[in-house]
Coordinates of N, CA, C and O in Angstrom, one line a residue:
X14 N -12.0 -4.7 1.1 CA -10.5 -4.5 1.3 C -10.1 -3.1 0.7 O -10.4 -2.8 -0.4
X15 N -9.4 -2.4 1.5 CA -9.0 -1.1 1.0 C -7.8 -1.2 0.0 O -6.8 -1.9 0.3
X16 N -7.9 -0.4 -1.0 CA -6.8 -0.4 -2.0 C -5.7 0.5 -1.5 O -6.0 1.6 -1.0
X17 N -4.4 0.0 -1.5 CA -3.3 0.9 -1.1 C -3.0 1.9 -2.1 O -3.4 1.8 -3.3
X18 N -2.2 2.9 -1.7 CA -1.8 3.9 -2.7 C -1.0 3.3 -3.8 O -1.2 3.7 -5.0
X19 N -0.1 2.4 -3.5 CA 0.7 1.8 -4.5 C -0.2 1.0 -5.4 O 0.1 1.0 -6.6
X20 N -1.1 0.3 -4.9 CA -2.0 -0.5 -5.8 C -2.8 0.5 -6.8 O -3.0 0.1 -7.9
X21 N -3.2 1.6 -6.3 CA -3.8 2.6 -7.1 C -2.9 3.1 -8.2 O -3.4 3.2 -9.4
X22 N -1.7 3.3 -7.9 CA -0.7 3.7 -8.9 C -0.5 2.6 -10.0 O -0.4 2.9 -11.2
X23 N -0.3 1.4 -9.5 CA -0.1 0.3 -10.4 C -1.3 0.1 -11.3 O -1.2 -0.3 -12.4
X24 N -2.5 0.3 -10.8 CA -3.7 0.2 -11.6 C -3.7 1.2 -12.8 O -3.9 0.8 -13.9
X25 N -3.2 2.4 -12.5 CA -3.0 3.4 -13.5 C -2.0 3.0 -14.5 O -2.2 3.1 -15.7
X26 N -0.8 2.5 -14.0 CA 0.3 2.1 -14.9 C -0.2 0.9 -15.7 O 0.1 0.8 -16.9
X27 N -0.8 0.0 -15.1 CA -1.2 -1.3 -15.8 C -2.3 -1.0 -16.9 O -2.3 -1.8 -17.9
X28 N -3.1 0.0 -16.7 CA -4.0 0.4 -17.8 C -3.3 0.6 -19.1 O -3.6 0.1 -20.1
X29 N -2.2 1.4 -19.0 CA -1.4 1.7 -20.2 C -0.6 0.5 -20.7 O -0.6 0.2 -21.9
X30 N -0.1 -0.3 -19.7 CA 0.7 -1.5 -20.1 C -0.2 -2.5 -20.8 O 0.2 -3.1 -21.7
X31 N -1.4 -2.7 -20.3 CA -2.3 -3.6 -20.9 C -2.6 -3.2 -22.3 O -2.6 -4.0 -23.3
X32 N -2.9 -1.9 -22.5 CA -3.2 -1.4 -23.8 C -2.0 -1.6 -24.8 O -2.2 -1.9 -26.0
X33 N -0.8 -1.5 -24.3 CA 0.4 -1.7 -25.1 C 0.8 -3.1 -25.3 O 1.7 -3.5 -26.0
X34 N 0.1 -4.0 -24.5 CA 0.5 -5.4 -24.6 C 1.7 -5.8 -23.7 O 2.3 -6.8 -23.9
X35 N 2.1 -4.9 -22.8 CA 3.2 -5.2 -21.9 C 2.8 -6.0 -20.7 O 1.6 -5.9 -20.3
X36 N 3.7 -6.7 -20.1 CA 3.3 -7.4 -18.8 C 2.8 -6.5 -17.7 O 3.4 -5.4 -17.6
X37 N 1.8 -6.9 -17.0 CA 1.3 -6.1 -15.9 C 2.2 -6.2 -14.7 O 2.8 -7.2 -14.5
X38 N 2.2 -5.1 -13.9 CA 2.9 -5.1 -12.7 C 2.1 -5.4 -11.5 O 0.9 -5.1 -11.4
X39 N 2.7 -6.1 -10.5 CA 2.0 -6.5 -9.3 C 2.8 -6.2 -8.1 O 4.0 -6.4 -8.1
X40 N 2.2 -5.7 -7.0 CA 2.9 -5.4 -5.8 C 3.7 -6.6 -5.3 O 4.8 -6.5 -4.8
X41 N 3.0 -7.8 -5.4 CA 3.6 -9.0 -4.9 C 4.9 -9.5 -5.6 O 5.7 -10.2 -5.0
X42 N 5.1 -9.0 -6.8 CA 6.2 -9.6 -7.6 C 7.1 -8.5 -8.2 O 7.8 -8.7 -9.2
X43 N 7.1 -7.3 -7.6 CA 7.9 -6.2 -8.2 C 9.4 -6.5 -8.0 O 9.8 -6.9 -7.0
X44 N 10.1 -6.2 -9.1 CA 11.6 -6.2 -9.0 C 12.0 -4.8 -8.8 O 11.2 -3.8 -9.0
X45 N 13.3 -4.6 -8.6 CA 13.8 -3.2 -8.5 C 13.7 -2.4 -9.8 O 13.3 -1.3 -9.8
X46 N 13.9 -3.1 -10.9 CA 13.7 -2.4 -12.2 C 12.2 -2.0 -12.3 O 12.0 -0.8 -12.8
X47 N 11.3 -2.8 -12.0 CA 9.9 -2.4 -12.1 C 9.6 -1.3 -11.1 O 8.8 -0.4 -11.4
X48 N 10.2 -1.4 -9.9 CA 9.9 -0.4 -8.9 C 10.5 1.0 -9.4 O 9.9 2.0 -9.1
X49 N 11.6 0.9 -10.1 CA 12.1 2.2 -10.7 C 11.1 2.7 -11.7 O 10.9 4.0 -11.8
X50 N 10.5 1.9 -12.5 CA 9.4 2.4 -13.4 C 8.3 3.0 -12.7 O 7.8 4.1 -13.1
X51 N 7.9 2.4 -11.6 CA 6.8 2.9 -10.8 C 7.2 4.3 -10.2 O 6.5 5.3 -10.2
X52 N 8.4 4.3 -9.6 CA 8.9 5.6 -9.0 C 9.0 6.7 -10.0 O 8.6 7.8 -9.7
X53 N 9.5 6.4 -11.2 CA 9.6 7.5 -12.2 C 8.2 7.9 -12.6 O 7.9 9.1 -12.8
X54 N 7.2 7.0 -12.7 CA 5.8 7.4 -13.0 C 5.3 8.3 -11.9 O 4.7 9.3 -12.3
X55 N 5.6 8.0 -10.7 CA 5.1 8.8 -9.6 C 5.8 10.2 -9.6 O 5.1 11.3 -9.5
X56 N 7.1 10.3 -9.8 CA 7.8 11.6 -9.9 C 7.3 12.4 -11.0 O 7.2 13.6 -10.9
X57 N 7.0 11.8 -12.2 CA 6.4 12.6 -13.3 C 5.0 13.1 -12.9 O 4.7 14.2 -13.2
X58 N 4.2 12.2 -12.3 CA 2.9 12.6 -11.8 C 2.9 13.8 -10.8 O 2.0 14.6 -10.7
X59 N 4.0 13.9 -10.1 CA 4.2 14.9 -9.1 C 4.7 16.3 -9.6 O 4.7 17.3 -8.9
X60 N 5.1 16.3 -10.9 CA 5.4 17.5 -11.5 C 4.2 18.5 -11.5 O 3.1 18.0 -11.7
X61 N 4.4 19.8 -11.2 CA 3.3 20.7 -11.0 C 2.2 20.6 -12.1 O 1.0 20.6 -11.8
X62 N 2.6 20.6 -13.4 CA 1.6 20.7 -14.4 C 0.8 19.4 -14.5 O -0.4 19.4 -14.8
X63 N 1.4 18.3 -14.1 CA 0.7 17.0 -14.0 C -0.1 16.8 -12.8 O -1.2 16.4 -12.8
X64 N 0.5 17.3 -11.7 CA -0.2 17.2 -10.4 C -1.5 18.0 -10.4 O -2.6 17.5 -9.9
X65 N -1.5 19.1 -11.0 CA -2.7 20.0 -11.0 C -3.5 19.8 -12.3 O -4.4 20.6 -12.6
X66 N -3.1 18.8 -13.1 CA -3.8 18.6 -14.4 C -4.0 19.8 -15.2 O -5.1 20.2 -15.7
X67 N -2.9 20.6 -15.3 CA -2.8 21.8 -16.1 C -3.9 22.8 -15.6 O -4.5 23.5 -16.4
X68 N -4.2 22.8 -14.3 CA -5.1 23.8 -13.7 C -6.6 23.3 -13.8 O -7.5 24.1 -13.5
X69 N -6.8 22.1 -14.2 CA -8.2 21.6 -14.4 C -8.8 21.0 -13.1 O -10.0 20.7 -13.1
X70 N -8.0 20.8 -12.1 CA -8.5 20.3 -10.8 C -8.3 21.3 -9.7 O -7.5 22.2 -9.8
X71 N -9.1 21.2 -8.7 CA -9.0 22.2 -7.5 C -7.8 21.9 -6.7 O -7.1 20.9 -6.8
X72 N -7.4 22.8 -5.9 CA -6.3 22.7 -5.0 C -6.5 21.5 -4.1 O -5.5 20.8 -3.8
X73 N -7.7 21.3 -3.6 CA -7.9 20.2 -2.6 C -7.8 18.9 -3.4 O -7.2 17.9 -2.8
X74 N -8.2 18.8 -4.6 CA -8.0 17.6 -5.4 C -6.5 17.3 -5.7 O -6.1 16.2 -5.6
X75 N -5.8 18.4 -6.0 CA -4.3 18.2 -6.2 C -3.6 17.8 -4.9 O -2.7 16.9 -5.0
X76 N -4.1 18.3 -3.8 CA -3.5 17.9 -2.5 C -3.7 16.4 -2.2 O -2.9 15.7 -1.7
X77 N -5.0 16.0 -2.5 CA -5.3 14.6 -2.3 C -4.5 13.7 -3.3 O -4.0 12.6 -2.9
X78 N -4.3 14.2 -4.5 CA -3.5 13.4 -5.4 C -2.0 13.3 -5.0 O -1.4 12.2 -5.0
X79 N -1.5 14.4 -4.5 CA -0.1 14.4 -3.9 C 0.0 13.5 -2.8 O 1.0 12.7 -2.7
X80 N -1.0 13.5 -1.9 CA -0.9 12.6 -0.7 C -0.9 11.2 -1.1 O -0.2 10.3 -0.6
X81 N -1.7 10.8 -2.1 CA -1.8 9.4 -2.6 C -0.4 9.0 -3.2 O 0.1 8.0 -3.0
X82 N 0.1 9.9 -4.1 CA 1.4 9.6 -4.7 C 2.6 9.5 -3.7 O 3.4 8.6 -3.8
X83 N 2.6 10.4 -2.8 CA 3.6 10.4 -1.7 C 3.5 9.1 -0.9 O 4.5 8.4 -0.6
X84 N 2.2 8.7 -0.6 CA 2.0 7.4 0.1 C 2.5 6.2 -0.7 O 3.0 5.3 -0.1
X85 N 2.3 6.2 -2.0 CA 2.8 5.1 -2.9 C 4.3 5.0 -2.8 O 4.8 3.9 -2.7
X86 N 5.0 6.2 -2.8 CA 6.4 6.2 -2.7 C 6.9 5.6 -1.4 O 7.8 4.8 -1.3
X87 N 6.2 6.0 -0.3 CA 6.5 5.4 1.0 C 6.3 3.9 1.1 O 7.1 3.2 1.6
X88 N 5.2 3.4 0.4 CA 4.9 2.0 0.4 C 6.0 1.3 -0.3 O 6.4 0.2 0.1
X89 N 6.5 1.8 -1.5 CA 7.6 1.2 -2.2 C 8.8 1.1 -1.3 O 9.5 0.1 -1.3
X90 N 9.1 2.2 -0.6 CA 10.2 2.2 0.3 C 10.1 1.2 1.4 O 11.1 0.5 1.7
X91 N 8.9 1.0 2.0 CA 8.7 0.0 3.0 C 8.9 -1.4 2.5 O 9.2 -2.3 3.2
X92 N 8.7 -1.6 1.2 CA 8.9 -2.9 0.6 C 10.4 -3.1 0.3 O 10.8 -4.2 -0.2
X93 N 11.3 -2.2 0.6 CA 12.7 -2.3 0.4 C 13.3 -1.8 -0.9 O 14.4 -2.0 -1.2
X94 N 12.5 -1.1 -1.6 CA 12.9 -0.5 -2.9 C 13.5 0.9 -2.8 O 13.0 1.7 -2.0
X95 N 14.5 1.2 -3.6 CA 15.1 2.5 -3.6 C 14.1 3.3 -4.4 O 13.7 3.0 -5.6
X96 N 13.6 4.4 -3.9 CA 12.6 5.3 -4.5 C 13.1 6.7 -4.9 O 12.4 7.5 -5.2
X97 N 14.5 6.8 -4.8 CA 15.0 8.2 -5.2 C 14.9 8.3 -6.7 O 14.9 7.4 -7.5
X98 N 14.7 9.6 -7.1 CA 14.6 9.9 -8.5 C 15.9 9.6 -9.3 O 16.9 10.1 -8.8
X99 N 15.8 8.8 -10.3 CA 17.0 8.5 -11.1 C 17.2 9.3 -12.4 O 18.0 8.9 -13.2
X100 N 16.3 10.3 -12.6 CA 16.4 11.0 -13.8 C 16.3 12.5 -13.4 O 15.8 12.9 -12.3
X101 N 16.7 13.4 -14.3 CA 16.6 14.8 -14.1 C 15.7 15.4 -15.2 O 15.6 14.9 -16.3
X102 N 15.1 16.5 -14.8 CA 14.1 17.2 -15.8 C 14.8 18.3 -16.5 O 15.6 18.9 -16.1

């Protein structure tokens, strides 16, 4: 079974949440508040220095990462969640 972009993002988020002892997130039970957490994680990951891993990855790797993150945002939207950025940098 193919992992969706959103599942890949949640796997990354849940790694940190598990380490901190926080409840894990699941696509099947996301609330809008949790979707906001996921959206903010994605928007932060899309920042140039994060997207390009401070220049440590190739342009094609960064493009693949952007495609995956954009796909995760679209999947959140298809689930009916507001995915607009709620914070400013």
